[in-house]
Amino acid sequence: MKLANPLQYPLAVLAGGIFLVGGVRLGRLPAVVVIPGAVIIATAGAAVLKSREPDKVELANKSINREFQQVRQQAVALGTRANELNEEATRLLTDSDQIELLGVVQYACDRTQELPQKIDQLAFRLEGKDALLSVDELQRQLKQAEVKVRNSKGIAQEQWGKLANSLKRNIALAQHGEDARQAQLANLSTLIAESGGVLQQLQNKLRTADLTNAVAADELRELSDEFKGFQENVDVLIA
């Protein structure tokens, strides 16, 4: 079982506190028994809670790791919100002619909930104190983005164009021998934040629009496609 700091687990501290108060007030136990008992319960509780957590991915480079953890927290929060949207859509889109629309929304939400795992995979490419994103790797990503720019239109084309420009800046960094990992993580953070904005629009539309109206349903479908477009951008950065 993993050792853990009880102060990082409020439930474990609460359990120890209940034992302490109960032991003194109800059990009339001496302090020499109650205090160590409370510490043991809090420590054991923290260890149990920590053992249930997934292993946290840590990078050796502290500054890169700090950026990585922030991006991962963004992804986890976005996945939680996507799950809430999924549940709302399942409750609200119940008519037979809304099944296809429900599927579009659910697909986008399901993809979003996979994001933390994908970002953990990215850690393997970012690992190491001296690891740099290679120019070849960045150029491969840029080619993917440029193909998408040529084959897209409207908002999707704009999204891919922004990603391509960001990758060009990262390539310039790498060609000058600088570490482009922080820039890559910043790109990822921006994409997740923008995805969150579109998700909020999706949720608002789902809650307020008359989805029996074809125009409102099309607007919801367009937002779902835009949301999915951000996810494809993310896939390019972490693939």
PDB file of C-alpha atoms in Angstrom:
ATOM      1  CA  MET A   1       0.000   0.000   0.000  1.00  0.00           C
ATOM      2  CA  LYS A   2       1.235   3.484  -0.890  1.00  0.00           C
ATOM      3  CA  LEU A   3       2.291   5.834   1.907  1.00  0.00           C
ATOM      4  CA  ALA A   4       0.477   9.158   1.844  1.00  0.00           C
ATOM      5  CA  ASN A   5       0.345  12.471   3.679  1.00  0.00           C
ATOM      6  CA  PRO A   6      -3.020  12.536   5.541  1.00  0.00           C
ATOM      7  CA  LEU A   7      -3.157  16.338   5.175  1.00  0.00           C
ATOM      8  CA  GLN A   8      -3.711  15.827   1.448  1.00  0.00           C
ATOM      9  CA  TYR A   9      -6.782  13.674   2.120  1.00  0.00           C
ATOM     10  CA  PRO A  10      -9.475  15.525   4.124  1.00  0.00           C
ATOM     11  CA  LEU A  11     -11.616  12.394   4.529  1.00  0.00           C
ATOM     12  CA  ALA A  12      -8.757  10.580   6.238  1.00  0.00           C
ATOM     13  CA  VAL A  13      -8.194  13.537   8.570  1.00  0.00           C
ATOM     14  CA  LEU A  14     -11.930  13.625   9.307  1.00  0.00           C
ATOM     15  CA  ALA A  15     -11.925   9.928  10.226  1.00  0.00           C
ATOM     16  CA  GLY A  16      -8.995  10.465  12.584  1.00  0.00           C
ATOM     17  CA  GLY A  17     -10.708  13.504  14.104  1.00  0.00           C
ATOM     18  CA  ILE A  18     -13.943  11.582  14.714  1.00  0.00           C
ATOM     19  CA  PHE A  19     -11.994   8.848  16.480  1.00  0.00           C
ATOM     20  CA  LEU A  20     -10.164  11.444  18.561  1.00  0.00           C
ATOM     21  CA  VAL A  21     -13.328  13.265  19.663  1.00  0.00           C
ATOM     22  CA  GLY A  22     -15.309  10.072  20.160  1.00  0.00           C
ATOM     23  CA  GLY A  23     -12.520   8.427  22.093  1.00  0.00           C
ATOM     24  CA  VAL A  24     -12.137  11.349  24.487  1.00  0.00           C
ATOM     25  CA  ARG A  25     -15.775  12.330  24.978  1.00  0.00           C
ATOM     26  CA  LEU A  26     -17.600   9.037  24.650  1.00  0.00           C
ATOM     27  CA  GLY A  27     -15.038   6.355  25.317  1.00  0.00           C
ATOM     28  CA  ARG A  28     -13.243   8.268  28.063  1.00  0.00           C
ATOM     29  CA  LEU A  29      -9.999   6.881  26.667  1.00  0.00           C
ATOM     30  CA  PRO A  30      -6.691   8.377  27.815  1.00  0.00           C
ATOM     31  CA  ALA A  31      -4.856  10.766  25.491  1.00  0.00           C
ATOM     32  CA  VAL A  32      -1.933   8.333  25.264  1.00  0.00           C
ATOM     33  CA  VAL A  33      -4.288   5.925  23.468  1.00  0.00           C
ATOM     34  CA  VAL A  34      -6.556   8.298  21.557  1.00  0.00           C
ATOM     35  CA  ILE A  35      -3.941  10.533  19.919  1.00  0.00           C
ATOM     36  CA  PRO A  36      -1.780   7.750  18.410  1.00  0.00           C
ATOM     37  CA  GLY A  37      -4.971   5.952  17.383  1.00  0.00           C
ATOM     38  CA  ALA A  38      -6.243   9.021  15.545  1.00  0.00           C
ATOM     39  CA  VAL A  39      -2.888   9.415  13.776  1.00  0.00           C
ATOM     40  CA  ILE A  40      -2.892   5.755  12.740  1.00  0.00           C
ATOM     41  CA  ILE A  41      -6.462   5.972  11.406  1.00  0.00           C
ATOM     42  CA  ALA A  42      -5.734   9.170   9.449  1.00  0.00           C
ATOM     43  CA  THR A  43      -2.522   7.737   8.000  1.00  0.00           C
ATOM     44  CA  ALA A  44      -4.110   4.400   7.100  1.00  0.00           C
ATOM     45  CA  GLY A  45      -7.111   6.153   5.575  1.00  0.00           C
ATOM     46  CA  ALA A  46      -4.871   8.365   3.446  1.00  0.00           C
ATOM     47  CA  ALA A  47      -2.941   5.305   2.277  1.00  0.00           C
ATOM     48  CA  VAL A  48      -6.161   3.548   1.267  1.00  0.00           C
ATOM     49  CA  LEU A  49      -7.430   6.607  -0.616  1.00  0.00           C
ATOM     50  CA  LYS A  50      -4.104   7.063  -2.391  1.00  0.00           C
ATOM     51  CA  SER A  51      -4.013   3.395  -3.399  1.00  0.00           C
ATOM     52  CA  ARG A  52      -7.311   3.896  -5.210  1.00  0.00           C
ATOM     53  CA  GLU A  53      -5.944   6.748  -7.277  1.00  0.00           C
ATOM     54  CA  PRO A  54      -4.418   6.085 -10.692  1.00  0.00           C
ATOM     55  CA  ASP A  55      -0.634   6.362 -10.780  1.00  0.00           C
ATOM     56  CA  LYS A  56       0.286   9.980 -11.390  1.00  0.00           C
ATOM     57  CA  VAL A  57       2.561  10.596 -14.332  1.00  0.00           C
ATOM     58  CA  GLU A  58       5.545  12.722 -13.321  1.00  0.00           C
ATOM     59  CA  LEU A  59       8.205  14.195 -15.599  1.00  0.00           C
ATOM     60  CA  ALA A  60      11.807  14.577 -14.498  1.00  0.00           C
ATOM     61  CA  ASN A  61      12.103  18.167 -15.681  1.00  0.00           C
ATOM     62  CA  LYS A  62      10.341  20.194 -12.980  1.00  0.00           C
ATOM     63  CA  SER A  63       9.291  23.145 -15.122  1.00  0.00           C
ATOM     64  CA  ILE A  64       7.973  20.881 -17.890  1.00  0.00           C
ATOM     65  CA  ASN A  65       6.258  18.694 -15.312  1.00  0.00           C
ATOM     66  CA  ARG A  66       4.512  21.720 -13.790  1.00  0.00           C
ATOM     67  CA  GLU A  67       3.131  22.712 -17.198  1.00  0.00           C
ATOM     68  CA  PHE A  68       2.193  19.112 -17.951  1.00  0.00           C
ATOM     69  CA  GLN A  69       0.267  18.666 -14.692  1.00  0.00           C
ATOM     70  CA  GLN A  70      -1.692  21.864 -15.319  1.00  0.00           C
ATOM     71  CA  VAL A  71      -2.668  20.688 -18.790  1.00  0.00           C
ATOM     72  CA  ARG A  72      -3.665  17.303 -17.448  1.00  0.00           C
ATOM     73  CA  GLN A  73      -5.865  18.921 -14.778  1.00  0.00           C
ATOM     74  CA  GLN A  74      -7.531  20.957 -17.530  1.00  0.00           C
ATOM     75  CA  ALA A  75      -8.192  17.750 -19.447  1.00  0.00           C
ATOM     76  CA  VAL A  76      -9.657  15.984 -16.400  1.00  0.00           C
ATOM     77  CA  ALA A  77     -11.944  18.951 -15.671  1.00  0.00           C
ATOM     78  CA  LEU A  78     -13.071  19.098 -19.315  1.00  0.00           C
ATOM     79  CA  GLY A  79     -13.763  15.347 -19.264  1.00  0.00           C
ATOM     80  CA  THR A  80     -15.937  15.779 -16.161  1.00  0.00           C
ATOM     81  CA  ARG A  81     -17.923  18.544 -17.831  1.00  0.00           C
ATOM     82  CA  ALA A  82     -18.277  16.451 -20.981  1.00  0.00           C
ATOM     83  CA  ASN A  83     -19.690  13.609 -18.899  1.00  0.00           C
ATOM     84  CA  GLU A  84     -22.268  15.992 -17.416  1.00  0.00           C
ATOM     85  CA  LEU A  85     -23.201  17.187 -20.907  1.00  0.00           C
ATOM     86  CA  ASN A  86     -23.513  13.574 -22.052  1.00  0.00           C
ATOM     87  CA  GLU A  87     -25.957  12.838 -19.236  1.00  0.00           C
ATOM     88  CA  GLU A  88     -27.990  15.975 -20.000  1.00  0.00           C
ATOM     89  CA  ALA A  89     -28.155  15.152 -23.688  1.00  0.00           C
ATOM     90  CA  THR A  90     -29.336  11.617 -22.909  1.00  0.00           C
ATOM     91  CA  ARG A  91     -32.159  13.035 -20.784  1.00  0.00           C
ATOM     92  CA  LEU A  92     -33.206  15.764 -23.218  1.00  0.00           C
ATOM     93  CA  LEU A  93     -32.765  14.230 -26.670  1.00  0.00           C
ATOM     94  CA  THR A  94     -35.349  11.457 -26.440  1.00  0.00           C
ATOM     95  CA  ASP A  95     -37.458  11.846 -29.578  1.00  0.00           C
ATOM     96  CA  SER A  96     -36.898   9.374 -32.380  1.00  0.00           C
ATOM     97  CA  ASP A  97     -35.848  12.135 -34.777  1.00  0.00           C
ATOM     98  CA  GLN A  98     -33.209  13.325 -32.269  1.00  0.00           C
ATOM     99  CA  ILE A  99     -31.317  10.026 -32.013  1.00  0.00           C
ATOM    100  CA  GLU A 100     -28.784  10.994 -34.672  1.00  0.00           C
ATOM    101  CA  LEU A 101     -28.187  14.331 -32.946  1.00  0.00           C
ATOM    102  CA  LEU A 102     -27.764  12.568 -29.611  1.00  0.00           C
ATOM    103  CA  GLY A 103     -25.179  10.287 -31.174  1.00  0.00           C
ATOM    104  CA  VAL A 104     -23.189  13.290 -32.454  1.00  0.00           C
ATOM    105  CA  VAL A 105     -23.118  14.884 -28.991  1.00  0.00           C
ATOM    106  CA  GLN A 106     -22.310  11.610 -27.219  1.00  0.00           C
ATOM    107  CA  TYR A 107     -19.449  10.865 -29.600  1.00  0.00           C
ATOM    108  CA  ALA A 108     -17.847  14.253 -28.915  1.00  0.00           C
ATOM    109  CA  CYS A 109     -18.282  13.767 -25.153  1.00  0.00           C
ATOM    110  CA  ASP A 110     -16.867  10.243 -25.177  1.00  0.00           C
ATOM    111  CA  ARG A 111     -13.794  11.412 -27.064  1.00  0.00           C
ATOM    112  CA  THR A 112     -13.247  14.177 -24.520  1.00  0.00           C
ATOM    113  CA  GLN A 113     -13.291  11.753 -21.601  1.00  0.00           C
ATOM    114  CA  GLU A 114     -10.401   9.874 -23.237  1.00  0.00           C
ATOM    115  CA  LEU A 115      -8.256  13.023 -23.198  1.00  0.00           C
ATOM    116  CA  PRO A 116      -6.479  12.530 -19.817  1.00  0.00           C
ATOM    117  CA  GLN A 117      -5.244   9.086 -20.905  1.00  0.00           C
ATOM    118  CA  LYS A 118      -4.003  10.486 -24.191  1.00  0.00           C
ATOM    119  CA  ILE A 119      -2.141  13.249 -22.364  1.00  0.00           C
ATOM    120  CA  ASP A 120      -0.510  10.633 -20.124  1.00  0.00           C
ATOM    121  CA  GLN A 121       0.779   8.979 -23.296  1.00  0.00           C
ATOM    122  CA  LEU A 122       2.228  12.321 -24.342  1.00  0.00           C
ATOM    123  CA  ALA A 123       4.366  12.251 -21.184  1.00  0.00           C
ATOM    124  CA  PHE A 124       6.546   9.522 -22.660  1.00  0.00           C
ATOM    125  CA  ARG A 125       7.549  11.859 -25.495  1.00  0.00           C
ATOM    126  CA  LEU A 126       8.189  14.739 -23.140  1.00  0.00           C
ATOM    127  CA  GLU A 127      10.184  12.780 -20.570  1.00  0.00           C
ATOM    128  CA  GLY A 128      13.782  13.494 -19.722  1.00  0.00           C
ATOM    129  CA  LYS A 129      15.702  16.488 -18.441  1.00  0.00           C
ATOM    130  CA  ASP A 130      17.266  17.171 -21.805  1.00  0.00           C
ATOM    131  CA  ALA A 131      14.560  15.851 -24.133  1.00  0.00           C
ATOM    132  CA  LEU A 132      13.572  18.174 -26.953  1.00  0.00           C
ATOM    133  CA  LEU A 133      10.730  17.802 -29.389  1.00  0.00           C
ATOM    134  CA  SER A 134      12.488  16.927 -32.637  1.00  0.00           C
ATOM    135  CA  VAL A 135      12.101  19.083 -35.716  1.00  0.00           C
ATOM    136  CA  ASP A 136      11.083  15.963 -37.665  1.00  0.00           C
ATOM    137  CA  GLU A 137       8.263  15.231 -35.230  1.00  0.00           C
ATOM    138  CA  LEU A 138       7.000  18.812 -35.325  1.00  0.00           C
ATOM    139  CA  GLN A 139       7.182  18.878 -39.108  1.00  0.00           C
ATOM    140  CA  ARG A 140       5.160  15.663 -39.241  1.00  0.00           C
ATOM    141  CA  GLN A 141       2.497  17.331 -37.105  1.00  0.00           C
ATOM    142  CA  LEU A 142       2.613  20.433 -39.301  1.00  0.00           C
ATOM    143  CA  LYS A 143       2.052  18.379 -42.458  1.00  0.00           C
ATOM    144  CA  GLN A 144      -1.014  16.806 -40.871  1.00  0.00           C
ATOM    145  CA  ALA A 145      -2.368  20.218 -39.935  1.00  0.00           C
ATOM    146  CA  GLU A 146      -1.697  21.677 -43.397  1.00  0.00           C
ATOM    147  CA  VAL A 147      -3.519  18.788 -45.073  1.00  0.00           C
ATOM    148  CA  LYS A 148      -6.490  19.493 -42.818  1.00  0.00           C
ATOM    149  CA  VAL A 149      -6.359  23.208 -43.699  1.00  0.00           C
ATOM    150  CA  ARG A 150      -6.590  22.371 -47.413  1.00  0.00           C
ATOM    151  CA  ASN A 151      -9.420  19.875 -46.921  1.00  0.00           C
ATOM    152  CA  SER A 152     -11.507  21.907 -44.465  1.00  0.00           C
ATOM    153  CA  LYS A 153     -13.640  25.004 -44.620  1.00  0.00           C
ATOM    154  CA  GLY A 154     -15.222  27.525 -42.290  1.00  0.00           C
ATOM    155  CA  ILE A 155     -14.499  27.236 -38.561  1.00  0.00           C
ATOM    156  CA  ALA A 156     -12.660  23.928 -38.961  1.00  0.00           C
ATOM    157  CA  GLN A 157     -10.261  25.469 -41.472  1.00  0.00           C
ATOM    158  CA  GLU A 158      -9.654  28.376 -39.106  1.00  0.00           C
ATOM    159  CA  GLN A 159      -8.876  25.972 -36.239  1.00  0.00           C
ATOM    160  CA  TRP A 160      -6.398  23.997 -38.325  1.00  0.00           C
ATOM    161  CA  GLY A 161      -4.796  27.214 -39.558  1.00  0.00           C
ATOM    162  CA  LYS A 162      -4.168  28.370 -35.984  1.00  0.00           C
ATOM    163  CA  LEU A 163      -2.621  25.012 -35.106  1.00  0.00           C
ATOM    164  CA  ALA A 164      -0.385  25.103 -38.183  1.00  0.00           C
ATOM    165  CA  ASN A 165       0.886  28.576 -37.234  1.00  0.00           C
ATOM    166  CA  SER A 166       1.604  27.417 -33.673  1.00  0.00           C
ATOM    167  CA  LEU A 167       3.541  24.417 -34.969  1.00  0.00           C
ATOM    168  CA  LYS A 168       5.600  26.660 -37.242  1.00  0.00           C
ATOM    169  CA  ARG A 169       6.613  28.719 -34.201  1.00  0.00           C
ATOM    170  CA  ASN A 170       7.539  25.530 -32.333  1.00  0.00           C
ATOM    171  CA  ILE A 171       9.652  24.351 -35.260  1.00  0.00           C
ATOM    172  CA  ALA A 172      11.512  27.663 -35.221  1.00  0.00           C
ATOM    173  CA  LEU A 173      12.216  27.163 -31.511  1.00  0.00           C
ATOM    174  CA  ALA A 174      13.474  23.625 -32.059  1.00  0.00           C
ATOM    175  CA  GLN A 175      15.677  24.656 -34.990  1.00  0.00           C
ATOM    176  CA  HIS A 176      17.401  27.179 -32.723  1.00  0.00           C
ATOM    177  CA  GLY A 177      18.108  24.434 -30.185  1.00  0.00           C
ATOM    178  CA  GLU A 178      15.474  25.621 -27.739  1.00  0.00           C
ATOM    179  CA  ASP A 179      13.097  23.369 -25.850  1.00  0.00           C
ATOM    180  CA  ALA A 180       9.759  23.458 -27.664  1.00  0.00           C
ATOM    181  CA  ARG A 181       7.970  21.270 -25.122  1.00  0.00           C
ATOM    182  CA  GLN A 182       6.579  24.168 -23.104  1.00  0.00           C
ATOM    183  CA  ALA A 183       5.295  25.802 -26.278  1.00  0.00           C
ATOM    184  CA  GLN A 184       3.674  22.511 -27.280  1.00  0.00           C
ATOM    185  CA  LEU A 185       2.008  22.204 -23.874  1.00  0.00           C
ATOM    186  CA  ALA A 186       0.847  25.817 -24.145  1.00  0.00           C
ATOM    187  CA  ASN A 187      -0.764  24.967 -27.493  1.00  0.00           C
ATOM    188  CA  LEU A 188      -2.484  22.010 -25.865  1.00  0.00           C
ATOM    189  CA  SER A 189      -3.677  24.142 -22.960  1.00  0.00           C
ATOM    190  CA  THR A 190      -5.146  26.708 -25.365  1.00  0.00           C
ATOM    191  CA  LEU A 191      -6.962  24.017 -27.335  1.00  0.00           C
ATOM    192  CA  ILE A 192      -8.462  22.527 -24.179  1.00  0.00           C
ATOM    193  CA  ALA A 193      -9.581  25.959 -22.972  1.00  0.00           C
ATOM    194  CA  GLU A 194     -11.193  26.721 -26.330  1.00  0.00           C
ATOM    195  CA  SER A 195     -12.842  23.290 -26.300  1.00  0.00           C
ATOM    196  CA  GLY A 196     -14.281  24.171 -22.907  1.00  0.00           C
ATOM    197  CA  GLY A 197     -15.798  27.333 -24.372  1.00  0.00           C
ATOM    198  CA  VAL A 198     -17.487  25.405 -27.170  1.00  0.00           C
ATOM    199  CA  LEU A 199     -18.672  22.770 -24.708  1.00  0.00           C
ATOM    200  CA  GLN A 200     -20.300  25.529 -22.649  1.00  0.00           C
ATOM    201  CA  GLN A 201     -22.071  26.807 -25.757  1.00  0.00           C
ATOM    202  CA  LEU A 202     -23.239  23.263 -26.458  1.00  0.00           C
ATOM    203  CA  GLN A 203     -24.621  22.944 -22.955  1.00  0.00           C
ATOM    204  CA  ASN A 204     -26.377  26.318 -23.131  1.00  0.00           C
ATOM    205  CA  LYS A 205     -27.927  25.456 -26.489  1.00  0.00           C
ATOM    206  CA  LEU A 206     -29.044  22.074 -25.224  1.00  0.00           C
ATOM    207  CA  ARG A 207     -30.732  23.648 -22.199  1.00  0.00           C
ATOM    208  CA  THR A 208     -32.415  26.629 -23.841  1.00  0.00           C
ATOM    209  CA  ALA A 209     -33.090  25.882 -27.503  1.00  0.00           C
ATOM    210  CA  ASP A 210     -36.209  24.300 -28.932  1.00  0.00           C
ATOM    211  CA  LEU A 211     -34.499  21.223 -30.338  1.00  0.00           C
ATOM    212  CA  THR A 212     -37.636  20.177 -32.218  1.00  0.00           C
ATOM    213  CA  ASN A 213     -36.799  23.165 -34.421  1.00  0.00           C
ATOM    214  CA  ALA A 214     -34.572  22.116 -37.322  1.00  0.00           C
ATOM    215  CA  VAL A 215     -32.498  25.319 -37.204  1.00  0.00           C
ATOM    216  CA  ALA A 216     -31.721  24.909 -33.485  1.00  0.00           C
ATOM    217  CA  ALA A 217     -30.846  21.250 -34.020  1.00  0.00           C
ATOM    218  CA  ASP A 218     -28.474  22.198 -36.848  1.00  0.00           C
ATOM    219  CA  GLU A 219     -26.807  24.781 -34.609  1.00  0.00           C
ATOM    220  CA  LEU A 220     -26.275  22.139 -31.939  1.00  0.00           C
ATOM    221  CA  ARG A 221     -24.861  19.789 -34.553  1.00  0.00           C
ATOM    222  CA  GLU A 222     -22.467  22.490 -35.789  1.00  0.00           C
ATOM    223  CA  LEU A 223     -21.237  23.128 -32.241  1.00  0.00           C
ATOM    224  CA  SER A 224     -20.676  19.391 -31.775  1.00  0.00           C
ATOM    225  CA  ASP A 225     -18.652  19.315 -34.982  1.00  0.00           C
ATOM    226  CA  GLU A 226     -16.631  22.340 -33.834  1.00  0.00           C
ATOM    227  CA  PHE A 227     -16.015  20.618 -30.498  1.00  0.00           C
ATOM    228  CA  LYS A 228     -14.890  17.498 -32.336  1.00  0.00           C
ATOM    229  CA  GLY A 229     -12.577  19.655 -34.465  1.00  0.00           C
ATOM    230  CA  PHE A 230     -10.715  20.835 -31.364  1.00  0.00           C
ATOM    231  CA  GLN A 231     -10.294  17.197 -30.339  1.00  0.00           C
ATOM    232  CA  GLU A 232      -8.748  16.384 -33.722  1.00  0.00           C
ATOM    233  CA  ASN A 233      -6.328  19.292 -33.206  1.00  0.00           C
ATOM    234  CA  VAL A 234      -5.381  17.827 -29.831  1.00  0.00           C
ATOM    235  CA  ASP A 235      -4.853  14.404 -31.421  1.00  0.00           C
ATOM    236  CA  VAL A 236      -2.283  15.891 -33.799  1.00  0.00           C
ATOM    237  CA  LEU A 237      -0.304  17.335 -30.883  1.00  0.00           C
ATOM    238  CA  ILE A 238      -0.298  14.184 -28.770  1.00  0.00           C
ATOM    239  CA  ALA A 239      -0.290  11.388 -31.365  1.00  0.00           C
TER     240      ALA A 239
END
